[in-house]
Structures are given as structure tokens and as C-alpha cells.
């Protein structure tokens, strides 16, 4: 088994709720509530769940941009990144000490256009991280930009063009080239293909798989499309209202989910086959509760088809199931 | 006997002999843009039968949304205009109606729901106000009390808990799934015969998507002959809900068939490529099949077959000559030179007998 690259231990993130005439902090939303997982070198971990479950917050915490983007955010727990020089705890790092770490951890966003500066040529955008993180000369940097563009399936001659001249799929390729520029070890992909057309989505997924093999990359792949996550991931983690409810090998979690929430989530995925048997579908009643009024005990109990009175008492811990995965439900 | 079989398999299936609810013939919608005319929809013909759920699939730029907006004459003019064609509904050509007549068709006869309900609901008025206003607009004789009761009933039908209380809430107080329910309630509040749903679940989570699709299908089943046109890029949703599918690319219909035909024996290279590029649990984790290249910009569409620049089976002829729609023996319609030997050419305007139901 490969060595761990990233360890998240008991991560808790609270977003402040501002109120009153003086706009002071009146409450806190627990967006992530005690999440732990380990990411091994070279693997892809898919993080899934409905909107508002905290999956993107986990991704942002790993790259440590929450303090800059959400004033008053409350972060607790440990995020340990194993560099070649030993482990580094990311959560407490100052801005200055975090910067060199960003050469190892890069991010790909959902909407490549909003993550690209419309006034910069794509060449200078891909070059920017090289200027920040490496001591290469201008000539070396430009050579690398051209090489990267060709590696992601574009042409070196396109370096002087602007983002609006590219289609959605090409823009995502540019985003990938920029993330790759500094030879990162870990890439966090937040919904990287959900804005793309089906035919282009397959191209980008194949590119991500090829690059992983070529550069020994580790992916944390956050997405809501379960068939895509199952395809690209080695392991899948399912989140619900800030809790990790199930984690295990991709095939096990997707084909034999243990937690009642994962079962409902996966059975709701439509299948592109008119003859498919849909009798086993669990259509959940109601909606995901507001994180401000989270149910006591198991967060899923208000919608759970197999709920019992005990579920209200304590948050169930992750436990090993016969099929091999960990699930936070003692009754499944 | 295939038709009967299909009707039995799909309880929502339309009887083949009935007259279509809506007939679109040779519809073309163009947009004037810098440097020319963008042919967003370029001569499409299809029928919607009473009681049918018809799927229109395609990627961005295929013309599927413009086609649906054209049916309700909601194309912003300028820059767009309906260049030619006929949209027959209830014995009338919708394209020849006056502005006033068209207004009474919208909502009463044909209603539409959109992908992002937040843009279709007015953020400064309560849901109740908007529902009551819609009802009284279409039924001026209805009293306020009656309209209120009817609005609450509609919200209850779309399973909004505490409907009477939620009437006083504004759109931002509803979640995404609940807003889409409100949109459905509003679309259905005057009992339309035809519901056009343009990517109704694309912005929603899978669990909510399953709820909304189920809701749309059950509400439609309550009304005799109520039909749905479902416009989506999601082939899986089509496989689950529709009886017939139209595949569009580059402003043209490329393939038409029952869901069973399209998913088990697709014939157009574009349909084949689309289906193969979906990740699936059965196919394992090998590389995905891809369609090379990108969806071309609408002004750069090739002169021959619209798909020839990305097609794996392209022959010389494809670059010069656009194929006609051909009908296979099983009734499937395909626009490709490669099926010509085994199929019959369908004239530009397809006869309704071949498009409305698979031929026996």
C-alpha cells in the first residue's frame, strides 16, 4: 500500500453567521463536522454528496484558502501533508509559510472561465505559478508553457491567445495545464467536468487519468455526478450534512453501498438504459435539513428509511462492514 | 405488432392513430449576429402525440432550447426571428397568431419550465402573489378567494409542505428543489395540455432530480392526453422518462427513435459516440470512448453533414453533401449517408405517420 500523502483528522469547520445591527457573529454553521480520511500517494479519492454537504469546504480547507475567503471562519482539527522533507500541518500555517506548500497542492475549478483572467493571455496565466514557485529563467518558463499546452492537447502557438477564444473543454484543459505547471503532487479538482458537454467530459476525464499515470499525481476529486466519480476514483467518500457517512473502495461503495444515505443517493442516479431494473430505487422524502438546525445524533435520521429511536442519541462512528468499507450506521 | 408492444411497455405511450397534439414542420429560427446569420434551428419537423413524453437531447449549441422557445414564440426579436416553418396546435398555426392570441396559448395550453427557477420567479413578490396573479390573469372572472384556494391546492399537488403558510414566502426562502416545485405548480396552474421542460433538473442534486421527475410524470398522468417535451443533455434522464427521443446536433435533427431503439441500436455516429462516452458501471474503468474535437461554433458549422468534422466514419461525400433524413425498416429516422442502402429517404417535411410512432 502506498504511503499516505494527506491525512485529514477530525476536521471541523464553522462558518460564522453575522447578524444584528452591528453585524456581529450571532451563530456558527458547522459546515464540516469531524471529518477524517487519508489520501495515499497516486490514488484518486472521490468526495460526493448533495449540495451543502460540505464537500467543497473540505477541498478548500486542504488548500487553506478559507481564512482568506471567509472572514471569521473557525477551523479545528489537523490536515497533515507529507512532503519529501517530512509532514507539515497545513491548517495552522501562516500565509507566508503556506505559499511554498502551494507548489505541491494545486486546484482545478468547475468553471474554467471564471478561474481564468480574461485580460491575460493563456500563456502568461500558465506561466504565473512558474514565476512564483520556481527559479526558472524566462526562456525556460516559456518552453515549459509550450510543453504543457501540448501535453494537455492544445497547441503551443495558442499561448498568445485569450480565454474567450476557447471553448469550455479547451478552457478546462488550460486550467489543468496551469495546475500542472509547478509539478504538484496533489491536485484538488472541484467539479472539474460538470460544466462540460458529454462528449467533451469524456475527453477531460481521459486526460486526467493519463496525467495521473504519467506524473504520479494524487487526486481529491469533488463532484456530484456519481457515475463520473465512480469511473475516475479508486475510493469514494460520501458526505452528508458535514459528516463523512461512508468511505471505501469505489466499486464497493458504488455497487454495494452500506449506509442508508449512500444507498438512496446511488439508487437515485439515472441509468442510460431504458431496460434497467428500477424497482430497487429509494426515493428520499423531504430535503436536506439546514445545517443551522442539524438533527441530534445521526444527521440523516430525519430522512432515513430504517431510522430507530437510538439514532437521536449520538453521532454513530464509522465502523467496518462485511463488504469492506467503513460506514457510519450500526443498523445497516 | 411492435407498436402495441411499446404501448404495453410504456403506459405513457401514445396511441399511434390519434392526431398529434403539436406538429412542428420545417421550423427554422435564425439569429442575426456579427458577421452573418446563425442558423440555431435549421428546418426541424416532429410531432408530439397526446399523452406522450418526448425527449429532445443534444449538447450546447445543438438548437434544442431555441426549438422549444420557438414553439412558444419566446425568441427575442431582434436578434432572433423564426425564418420559416409551421407549428400546428389545435388546428391553428401558432406562428400566425396575433400577440394577444399567443398570450392566451401560453400557460393555458402550453406551459414551460426552465432550468433555473430563480430567474423565472420574481424575487420581490411572494410565491402566493405570483401564483394568484397568474391564475387571475388567465381567468379574470375568478375571485381572489378562489384563486388563493386553487394556488394552495397546486402547491400541495407539488408536495410543498405547509402550502398555505409558504404562500407568504419569497422565492429566496425556498431551496433549489422547492423552487423547481413552485415553478411546476405555476406552470400547471392553468391545466396546460403540453408542458415544455427545458433542463428541469440540471441544477438539482440526484436525489431531488428523482423526486422532481417522478412528480412531473405523475402530475401529467392525471390529465387525459397531457404531454411533455423534455429537453435535456442528460441521456440517462431520457432513458428513464421518455418514450421517443430526438437527437439534435448543429441545429438539425440527426436521429429519432423510441428509447429502446436509440439506446440499444443507435445508428447515427453522433448518437453512438454520445452513448459510448458515458461512464458506466458495466463498462468498467477503461478509458472512455470520446468524440474527437469540440462542438463547433454555430457560425463555423461545416457545409455538408454538420457532424462530419468530428465523425469517425466520415467519407468524402459527407463534406460536400448534407445527408437527408432516412427511415429504417424499424421506423427509426437517421440523417447519415451510411444508412442510405437500407433505408428510405424521408422528404424534408416528414410525414406524420412516420414520425409520430414507430412503423409496424
XYZ file of C-alpha atoms in Angstrom:
692
model
C 0.000 0.000 0.000
C 1.335 3.406 -0.956
C 2.431 5.865 1.711
C -0.097 8.464 2.894
C 0.208 11.854 1.211
C -2.525 13.728 3.012
C -4.155 12.976 6.338
C -7.259 14.817 7.465
C -8.022 14.259 11.137
C -11.241 15.277 12.845
C -11.654 18.360 10.668
C -14.320 20.782 11.886
C -15.141 23.981 10.059
C -17.653 26.530 11.273
C -18.850 29.388 9.102
C -19.891 32.494 11.023
C -23.444 33.801 10.746
C -23.463 37.581 11.024
C -26.472 39.423 12.390
C -27.772 42.308 14.468
C -27.330 45.970 13.624
C -23.603 45.844 14.429
C -23.115 42.786 12.199
C -21.526 40.708 14.905
C -21.235 36.956 14.911
C -24.553 35.566 16.175
C -24.152 31.912 15.313
C -21.964 29.394 13.589
C -22.850 26.887 10.869
C -20.970 23.632 11.257
C -20.213 23.042 7.556
C -17.778 20.214 8.262
C -18.234 18.279 11.492
C -15.449 15.875 12.371
C -14.242 14.512 9.032
C -11.217 12.188 8.898
C -9.676 10.436 5.909
C -6.307 9.554 4.451
C -5.261 10.103 0.873
C -2.490 7.774 -0.338
C 0.086 8.654 -2.939
C -1.101 8.063 -6.505
C -4.739 7.350 -5.685
C -7.938 9.197 -6.511
C -10.409 9.791 -3.729
C -13.855 10.881 -4.880
C -15.783 13.071 -2.455
C -19.531 13.047 -3.116
C -22.713 14.340 -1.558
C -25.576 16.737 -2.228
C -25.048 20.473 -2.403
C -24.441 21.877 1.063
C -22.944 18.674 2.464
C -19.542 20.300 2.977
C -17.541 18.554 0.249
C -16.258 21.755 -1.351
C -15.455 23.174 2.092
C -13.202 20.182 2.782
C -11.432 20.782 -0.542
C -10.924 24.463 0.247
C -9.647 23.666 3.744
C -6.981 21.354 2.296
C -5.627 24.115 0.077
C -6.010 26.501 3.014
C -7.922 29.308 1.335
C -10.833 29.516 3.762
C -9.228 32.081 6.068
C -8.663 34.382 3.118
C -12.133 33.971 1.623
C -14.394 33.628 4.695
C -13.560 36.128 7.458
C -14.247 34.717 10.910
C -14.173 31.086 9.805
C -13.483 28.636 12.606
C -11.218 25.722 11.701
C -10.257 22.882 14.003
C -8.527 19.541 13.563
C -5.464 18.552 11.598
C -4.583 18.456 7.912
C -1.194 16.808 7.546
C 0.580 16.883 4.199
C 3.564 14.567 3.794
C 6.280 16.318 1.821
C 9.620 14.731 0.991
C 11.039 16.710 3.950
C 8.550 15.304 6.434
C 4.971 16.035 7.473
C 3.588 19.580 7.570
C 0.421 20.622 9.381
C -1.403 22.871 6.893
C -4.279 24.226 8.940
C -2.223 26.443 11.258
C 0.217 27.715 8.621
C 0.640 31.425 8.101
C 0.081 32.832 4.642
C 3.796 33.150 4.067
C 4.595 29.592 5.136
C 1.662 28.200 3.158
C 2.924 29.667 -0.116
C 5.708 27.118 -0.755
C 3.203 24.345 0.001
C 1.012 25.551 -2.854
C 3.639 24.314 -5.279
C 2.741 20.813 -4.097
C -1.033 21.243 -3.954
C -2.914 22.716 -6.903
C -6.583 23.112 -7.663
C -8.811 22.773 -10.739
C -12.147 24.578 -10.645
C -15.612 23.873 -12.002
C -15.939 26.875 -14.269
C -12.643 27.327 -16.030
C -13.674 30.684 -17.462
C -14.266 32.324 -14.101
C -10.920 30.994 -12.893
C -9.079 32.500 -15.880
C -8.263 36.199 -16.098
C -9.923 37.489 -19.305
C -7.210 40.128 -19.854
C -4.256 37.779 -19.664
C -3.084 35.524 -22.455
C -3.308 31.902 -21.511
C 0.466 31.643 -21.858
C 1.118 34.249 -19.167
C -1.514 32.655 -16.950
C 0.121 29.250 -17.110
C 3.474 30.938 -16.554
C 2.362 32.743 -13.372
C 2.794 29.811 -10.956
C 6.214 29.126 -12.506
C 7.298 32.689 -11.721
C 6.033 32.364 -8.152
C 7.318 28.948 -7.252
C 10.391 28.242 -9.388
C 13.680 29.929 -10.230
C 13.454 29.227 -13.950
C 14.591 31.785 -16.484
C 12.067 33.386 -18.807
C 13.170 31.165 -21.682
C 12.787 28.035 -19.581
C 9.378 29.137 -18.392
C 8.112 29.750 -21.906
C 9.413 26.392 -23.068
C 7.588 24.752 -20.208
C 4.340 26.617 -21.038
C 4.548 25.371 -24.629
C 5.276 21.840 -23.484
C 2.336 21.948 -21.029
C -0.073 23.238 -23.670
C 0.833 20.371 -25.964
C 0.643 17.873 -23.136
C -2.998 18.799 -22.373
C -3.974 18.596 -26.038
C -3.677 22.225 -27.153
C -1.104 23.851 -29.430
C 1.988 25.765 -28.319
C 1.063 28.525 -30.778
C -2.130 29.196 -28.805
C -0.144 30.627 -25.851
C -0.701 34.188 -27.057
C -4.497 33.829 -27.231
C -7.077 34.995 -24.703
C -9.507 32.797 -22.725
C -12.624 33.905 -24.640
C -11.196 32.352 -27.791
C -11.533 28.868 -26.318
C -14.475 26.507 -25.795
C -15.442 25.111 -22.384
C -13.460 21.905 -22.806
C -10.368 23.770 -24.006
C -10.599 26.187 -21.070
C -10.665 23.260 -18.684
C -7.521 21.960 -20.421
C -5.899 25.362 -19.801
C -6.881 25.151 -16.122
C -5.298 21.705 -15.955
C -2.104 22.945 -17.645
C -1.814 25.755 -15.109
C -2.323 23.377 -12.200
C 0.350 21.051 -13.617
C 2.903 23.811 -14.255
C 4.771 23.501 -10.947
C 4.801 19.693 -10.794
C 2.353 19.335 -7.912
C 1.872 16.079 -6.024
C -1.766 16.612 -5.100
C -4.481 18.065 -7.332
C -7.811 19.048 -5.878
C -10.465 19.002 -8.579
C -13.732 20.686 -7.584
C -16.461 19.633 -10.063
C -13.985 19.738 -12.972
C -16.276 18.264 -15.621
C -19.775 19.207 -14.512
C -19.988 22.275 -16.775
C -18.872 20.370 -19.873
C -20.847 18.679 -22.635
C -20.989 14.886 -22.514
C -18.651 14.362 -25.471
C -16.078 16.783 -24.044
C -16.442 15.494 -20.485
C -15.114 12.096 -21.589
C -12.053 13.759 -23.175
C -11.202 15.644 -19.970
C -11.699 12.558 -17.777
C -9.331 10.578 -20.013
C -6.789 13.411 -19.881
C -6.913 13.469 -16.072
C -6.375 9.691 -15.966
C -3.410 9.890 -18.386
C -1.755 12.706 -16.456
C -2.162 10.830 -13.193
C -0.274 7.888 -14.587
C 2.425 9.982 -16.238
C 3.184 12.285 -13.292
C 2.190 10.040 -10.377
C -0.477 12.521 -9.293
C -2.867 12.144 -6.389
C -6.384 13.480 -6.885
C -9.020 14.638 -4.465
C -11.980 14.657 -6.850
C -15.046 16.534 -5.616
C -18.171 16.074 -7.737
C -21.874 15.455 -7.533
C -22.121 13.197 -10.601
C -21.756 9.728 -9.114
C -21.199 7.836 -12.360
C -18.276 10.154 -13.159
C -16.847 9.817 -9.632
C -17.142 6.043 -9.760
C -15.352 5.987 -13.084
C -12.350 8.065 -12.027
C -11.940 7.181 -8.343
C -10.121 4.370 -6.539
C -12.028 5.128 -3.365
C -15.218 7.087 -2.702
C -16.168 9.065 0.405
C -19.821 10.063 0.894
C -20.677 13.147 2.930
C -23.996 14.241 4.427
C -24.503 17.494 6.370
C -20.833 17.865 7.255
C -20.307 14.242 8.275
C -18.464 11.511 6.448
C -21.035 8.696 6.372
C -19.228 6.129 4.226
C -15.802 5.564 2.711
C -14.364 2.608 0.846
C -13.227 1.155 -2.484
C -15.057 2.788 -5.390
C -16.696 -0.412 -6.637
C -17.832 -1.423 -3.164
C -19.348 1.925 -2.273
C -20.973 2.358 -5.701
C -22.267 -1.174 -6.193
C -22.838 -2.293 -2.575
C -23.332 0.865 -0.520
C -23.789 0.197 3.198
C -25.050 3.464 4.677
C -28.760 4.111 4.032
C -27.911 7.581 2.718
C -25.351 6.273 0.210
C -27.892 3.681 -0.884
C -30.518 6.329 -1.538
C -28.039 8.653 -3.245
C -26.676 5.967 -5.551
C -30.055 4.467 -6.370
C -31.234 7.929 -7.488
C -28.580 8.067 -10.211
C -30.432 7.640 -13.507
C -29.098 4.920 -15.772
C -28.712 5.382 -19.523
C -30.540 2.137 -20.202
C -34.311 2.061 -20.782
C -34.426 -1.645 -19.813
C -32.685 -1.163 -16.461
C -34.457 -2.506 -13.387
C -35.564 0.438 -11.308
C -37.587 -1.414 -8.705
C -34.865 -1.045 -6.074
C -34.901 2.733 -6.215
C -35.155 4.554 -2.890
C -36.670 7.990 -3.444
C -35.838 10.035 -0.359
C -38.602 12.062 1.188
C -38.058 15.704 2.011
C -34.911 17.728 1.733
C -31.510 18.003 3.309
C -32.099 19.909 6.627
C -30.495 23.294 7.181
C -27.044 22.937 8.771
C -28.192 25.559 11.299
C -30.821 23.156 12.621
C -28.985 19.878 12.315
C -30.767 16.873 13.874
C -29.204 15.496 17.047
C -27.360 12.204 16.816
C -27.193 10.825 13.288
C -27.665 13.756 10.904
C -29.518 11.566 8.420
C -32.143 10.223 10.822
C -34.915 12.643 9.743
C -34.940 11.139 6.236
C -33.680 7.647 6.958
C -35.884 4.724 5.864
C -34.515 2.471 8.647
C -34.435 5.023 11.477
C -34.663 3.817 15.105
C -35.158 5.780 18.335
C -31.487 5.242 19.307
C -30.361 7.234 16.269
C -31.181 10.520 18.021
C -28.757 9.882 20.855
C -25.209 10.005 19.483
C -23.417 10.521 16.186
C -22.687 6.975 15.002
C -18.957 6.337 14.395
C -17.557 4.881 11.163
C -17.318 1.141 11.502
C -16.050 -1.617 9.208
C -18.699 -3.501 7.219
C -18.574 -7.040 5.825
C -18.220 -5.746 2.281
C -15.013 -3.910 3.248
C -15.954 -0.265 3.518
C -16.449 1.958 6.574
C -19.960 3.258 7.201
C -21.411 5.376 9.980
C -24.530 3.332 10.621
C -24.755 0.478 13.147
C -28.021 -0.854 11.698
C -27.150 -1.308 8.015
C -47.004 -5.511 -33.637
C -44.135 -3.509 -32.278
C -46.380 -0.549 -31.663
C -48.665 -2.497 -29.321
C -45.726 -3.932 -27.516
C -44.370 -0.485 -26.980
C -47.663 0.806 -25.744
C -47.830 -2.004 -23.236
C -44.276 -1.431 -22.083
C -44.709 2.297 -21.794
C -48.044 3.088 -20.212
C -47.462 6.729 -21.143
C -47.233 5.694 -24.789
C -49.462 7.410 -27.294
C -51.865 5.522 -29.481
C -50.493 5.704 -32.986
C -53.726 6.590 -34.769
C -54.654 9.682 -32.833
C -53.948 13.095 -34.269
C -50.804 14.743 -32.926
C -51.189 17.380 -30.215
C -48.466 19.509 -31.726
C -46.910 19.339 -35.174
C -43.735 21.210 -35.969
C -42.902 21.402 -39.679
C -39.674 22.707 -41.195
C -39.124 25.138 -38.328
C -36.107 27.406 -38.763
C -35.002 30.002 -36.231
C -32.132 32.301 -37.168
C -30.196 34.899 -35.211
C -28.555 37.916 -36.762
C -25.068 38.102 -35.318
C -21.935 39.974 -36.156
C -20.677 38.621 -39.445
C -23.780 36.830 -40.634
C -26.750 34.727 -39.697
C -26.551 31.995 -37.077
C -28.857 29.155 -38.020
C -29.639 27.927 -34.499
C -32.509 25.741 -35.685
C -32.478 24.905 -39.361
C -35.545 23.065 -40.593
C -36.792 20.617 -37.987
C -40.053 18.656 -38.091
C -41.616 16.497 -35.414
C -44.929 15.598 -33.786
C -45.923 15.381 -30.155
C -48.690 12.846 -29.582
C -51.327 13.189 -26.841
C -50.068 11.621 -23.612
C -46.513 11.309 -24.845
C -43.244 12.209 -23.132
C -40.904 13.233 -25.925
C -37.214 13.765 -25.231
C -35.027 16.174 -27.183
C -31.336 15.660 -26.434
C -28.297 17.488 -27.646
C -25.222 19.315 -26.421
C -24.869 23.057 -26.019
C -25.438 24.774 -29.334
C -27.473 21.926 -30.800
C -30.561 24.143 -31.022
C -32.734 22.186 -28.602
C -33.587 25.129 -26.355
C -34.124 27.530 -29.256
C -36.538 25.000 -30.757
C -38.593 24.910 -27.570
C -38.599 28.691 -27.156
C -39.727 28.989 -30.776
C -42.804 26.859 -30.055
C -43.942 29.449 -27.505
C -42.665 32.299 -29.675
C -40.368 33.478 -26.913
C -37.391 34.139 -29.180
C -36.094 37.675 -28.553
C -36.551 39.602 -31.808
C -34.091 41.185 -32.604
C -31.641 39.469 -32.882
C -33.627 36.279 -33.483
C -36.523 35.506 -35.749
C -38.423 32.471 -36.923
C -37.435 32.328 -40.570
C -39.901 29.714 -41.780
C -41.997 26.762 -40.763
C -45.272 25.877 -39.181
C -46.223 24.980 -35.613
C -49.676 23.441 -35.625
C -51.540 23.178 -32.346
C -55.292 22.604 -32.011
C -55.907 23.253 -35.706
C -54.072 26.570 -35.732
C -50.603 27.648 -36.804
C -49.049 29.262 -33.730
C -46.718 31.291 -35.916
C -49.686 33.108 -37.487
C -51.407 34.081 -34.244
C -51.557 37.658 -33.006
C -49.662 38.699 -29.891
C -52.898 38.606 -27.851
C -53.909 35.173 -29.127
C -50.439 33.827 -28.385
C -50.679 35.116 -24.813
C -53.762 33.049 -24.193
C -51.989 29.950 -25.530
C -49.044 30.389 -23.155
C -49.877 28.963 -19.749
C -53.412 27.862 -20.669
C -52.457 25.472 -23.445
C -48.666 25.205 -23.464
C -46.561 25.940 -20.389
C -42.849 25.903 -19.878
C -40.444 25.334 -17.013
C -36.822 26.351 -17.072
C -33.542 25.119 -15.681
C -33.022 27.905 -13.150
C -36.322 28.712 -11.436
C -34.796 31.696 -9.645
C -34.619 33.611 -12.914
C -38.235 32.796 -13.771
C -39.699 33.796 -10.395
C -39.890 37.434 -9.346
C -37.712 37.878 -6.248
C -39.673 40.820 -4.783
C -43.121 39.195 -4.679
C -44.333 36.294 -2.562
C -44.951 32.920 -4.175
C -48.641 33.282 -3.319
C -48.923 36.659 -5.040
C -47.272 35.303 -8.181
C -49.459 32.196 -8.310
C -52.681 34.154 -7.720
C -51.675 36.749 -10.306
C -51.030 34.021 -12.867
C -54.395 32.410 -12.187
C -56.352 35.680 -12.344
C -54.549 36.745 -15.489
C -55.821 33.668 -17.255
C -59.205 33.561 -15.505
C -60.330 37.169 -14.969
C -63.677 36.022 -13.540
C -62.027 34.115 -10.685
C -62.399 35.677 -7.233
C -59.354 36.296 -5.043
C -60.526 33.692 -2.537
C -60.995 31.101 -5.264
C -57.593 31.867 -6.738
C -55.970 31.578 -3.308
C -57.526 28.153 -2.733
C -56.548 26.956 -6.161
C -52.966 28.166 -5.651
C -52.689 26.334 -2.314
C -54.066 23.220 -3.969
C -51.424 23.445 -6.690
C -48.642 23.833 -4.124
C -49.993 20.800 -2.274
C -50.009 18.835 -5.526
C -46.307 19.508 -5.987
C -45.839 18.335 -2.375
C -44.745 21.560 -0.747
C -45.232 21.057 2.987
C -47.311 23.699 4.815
C -48.546 25.041 1.480
C -50.920 27.677 2.884
C -48.149 29.115 5.071
C -45.494 29.020 2.329
C -47.743 31.186 0.112
C -46.410 34.167 2.078
C -42.751 33.316 1.413
C -40.496 34.886 -1.194
C -38.610 32.784 -3.771
C -35.254 33.085 -1.954
C -36.771 31.371 1.078
C -37.151 28.155 -0.901
C -34.371 25.664 -1.658
C -33.465 24.809 -5.255
C -35.656 21.723 -5.350
C -38.589 23.537 -3.714
C -38.272 26.435 -6.177
C -38.452 23.995 -9.061
C -41.629 22.597 -7.462
C -43.074 26.102 -7.278
C -42.225 26.560 -10.971
C -44.042 23.331 -11.785
C -47.037 24.453 -9.716
C -47.079 27.742 -11.615
C -46.688 26.034 -14.993
C -49.511 23.628 -14.211
C -51.838 26.113 -12.538
C -53.991 26.613 -15.648
C -54.047 22.938 -16.688
C -51.956 23.147 -19.857
C -52.126 20.303 -22.385
C -48.444 20.466 -23.178
C -45.598 21.086 -20.768
C -42.201 22.007 -22.181
C -39.482 21.309 -19.618
C -36.087 22.752 -20.544
C -33.397 21.065 -18.432
C -35.773 20.985 -15.426
C -33.424 19.027 -13.164
C -29.971 20.011 -14.362
C -29.281 22.363 -11.451
C -30.528 19.865 -8.863
C -28.925 17.065 -6.870
C -29.664 13.500 -7.985
C -31.981 12.772 -5.072
C -34.014 15.910 -5.791
C -33.883 15.167 -9.510
C -35.517 11.798 -8.906
C -38.274 13.481 -6.875
C -38.929 16.184 -9.488
C -39.021 13.771 -12.444
C -41.422 11.497 -10.581
C -43.592 14.493 -9.747
C -43.732 15.724 -13.347
C -44.711 12.296 -14.632
C -47.440 11.691 -12.041
C -48.966 15.137 -12.488
C -49.084 14.660 -16.233
C -50.698 11.242 -15.899
C -53.620 12.807 -14.026
C -54.719 14.705 -17.092
C -56.124 12.964 -20.156
C -53.758 13.413 -23.077
C -51.301 15.702 -21.283
C -47.897 15.639 -22.991
C -44.379 16.665 -22.035
C -41.445 17.725 -24.172
C -38.344 17.115 -22.078
C -35.278 18.981 -23.273
C -32.037 17.810 -21.739
C -28.399 16.956 -22.270
C -28.696 14.033 -19.857
C -29.206 10.770 -21.743
C -29.835 8.842 -18.543
C -32.821 11.026 -17.632
C -34.229 10.483 -21.122
C -33.795 6.716 -20.838
C -35.817 6.760 -17.629
C -38.692 9.020 -18.611
C -39.291 9.272 -22.346
C -40.920 7.076 -24.925
C -39.411 8.674 -28.003
C -36.179 10.621 -28.395
C -34.989 13.213 -30.881
C -31.212 13.684 -31.077
C -30.143 17.128 -32.314
C -26.772 18.407 -33.472
C -25.892 21.614 -35.273
C -29.492 22.848 -35.467
C -30.773 19.704 -37.205
C -32.463 16.502 -36.168
C -29.902 13.720 -36.547
C -31.801 10.723 -35.232
C -35.307 9.865 -33.989
C -36.499 6.653 -32.403
C -38.071 5.030 -29.374
C -35.829 4.993 -26.311
C -35.272 1.264 -26.840
C -34.125 1.837 -30.421
C -31.886 4.783 -29.589
C -30.229 3.159 -26.585
C -29.873 -0.411 -27.889
C -29.309 0.175 -31.603
C -28.280 3.787 -32.242
C -27.358 4.305 -35.912
C -26.088 7.867 -36.240
C -22.350 8.059 -35.475
C -23.044 11.036 -33.194
C -25.621 9.151 -31.103
C -23.292 6.151 -30.937
C -20.414 8.368 -29.791
C -22.531 10.133 -27.172
C -23.715 6.880 -25.623
C -20.242 5.407 -25.573
C -18.719 8.435 -23.885
C -20.886 7.970 -20.783
C -19.125 6.353 -17.836
C -20.981 3.203 -16.821
C -20.588 0.653 -14.064
C -20.817 -2.225 -16.548
C -18.138 -0.989 -18.896
C -15.532 -0.836 -16.118
C -12.801 1.693 -15.654
C -11.075 1.595 -19.012
C -10.546 4.753 -20.956
C -13.782 6.358 -22.016
C -14.664 6.477 -25.662
C -14.563 10.079 -26.838
C -15.915 12.096 -29.725
C -12.874 13.971 -31.034
C -12.846 17.757 -31.151
C -15.289 20.262 -29.733
C -18.865 21.228 -30.541
C -18.215 23.715 -33.377
C -19.206 27.347 -33.007
C -22.521 27.883 -34.728
C -21.034 30.158 -37.412
C -18.353 27.569 -38.226
C -20.637 24.635 -38.932
C -19.461 22.633 -41.958
C -21.384 22.830 -45.229
C -22.019 19.105 -45.637
C -23.077 16.921 -42.757
C -22.998 19.029 -39.591
C -21.138 16.273 -37.748
C -18.542 15.477 -40.440
C -15.690 17.307 -38.703
C -15.896 15.008 -35.675
C -17.228 11.807 -37.222
C -15.137 8.636 -37.143
C -16.909 7.102 -40.121
C -16.678 10.179 -42.325
C -16.463 9.658 -46.108
C -15.673 12.246 -48.801
C -19.312 12.739 -49.629
C -20.072 13.963 -46.084
C -18.045 17.127 -46.604
C -19.912 18.165 -49.743
C -23.441 16.960 -49.324
C -25.653 17.068 -46.273
C -27.475 13.751 -45.851
C -31.266 13.641 -45.827
C -33.220 12.055 -43.010
C -33.723 8.360 -43.803
C -36.189 5.919 -42.328
C -35.023 2.430 -41.395
C -37.314 -0.597 -41.534
C -37.987 -0.428 -37.794
C -39.173 3.159 -38.090
C -36.013 4.818 -36.733
C -35.028 8.028 -38.551
C -31.335 8.687 -39.211
C -29.570 11.543 -41.025
C -26.477 9.763 -42.337
C -25.161 8.734 -45.772
C -24.112 5.360 -44.368
C -27.658 4.083 -43.794
C -28.931 5.003 -47.247
C -28.684 1.466 -48.646
C -31.052 0.006 -46.100
C -33.395 2.922 -45.592
C -35.978 5.032 -47.357
C -35.438 8.729 -47.819
C -37.879 10.907 -45.971
C -38.707 14.145 -47.739
C -37.620 17.326 -45.971
C -41.035 17.522 -44.397
C -41.513 14.192 -42.759
C -44.941 12.612 -42.971
C -46.535 12.446 -39.553
C -47.221 8.722 -39.792
C -43.514 8.006 -39.698
C -42.526 10.497 -37.058
C -45.329 10.079 -34.589
C -44.925 6.408 -33.907
C -42.576 3.641 -34.943
C -43.956 1.986 -38.052
C -45.297 -1.544 -37.614
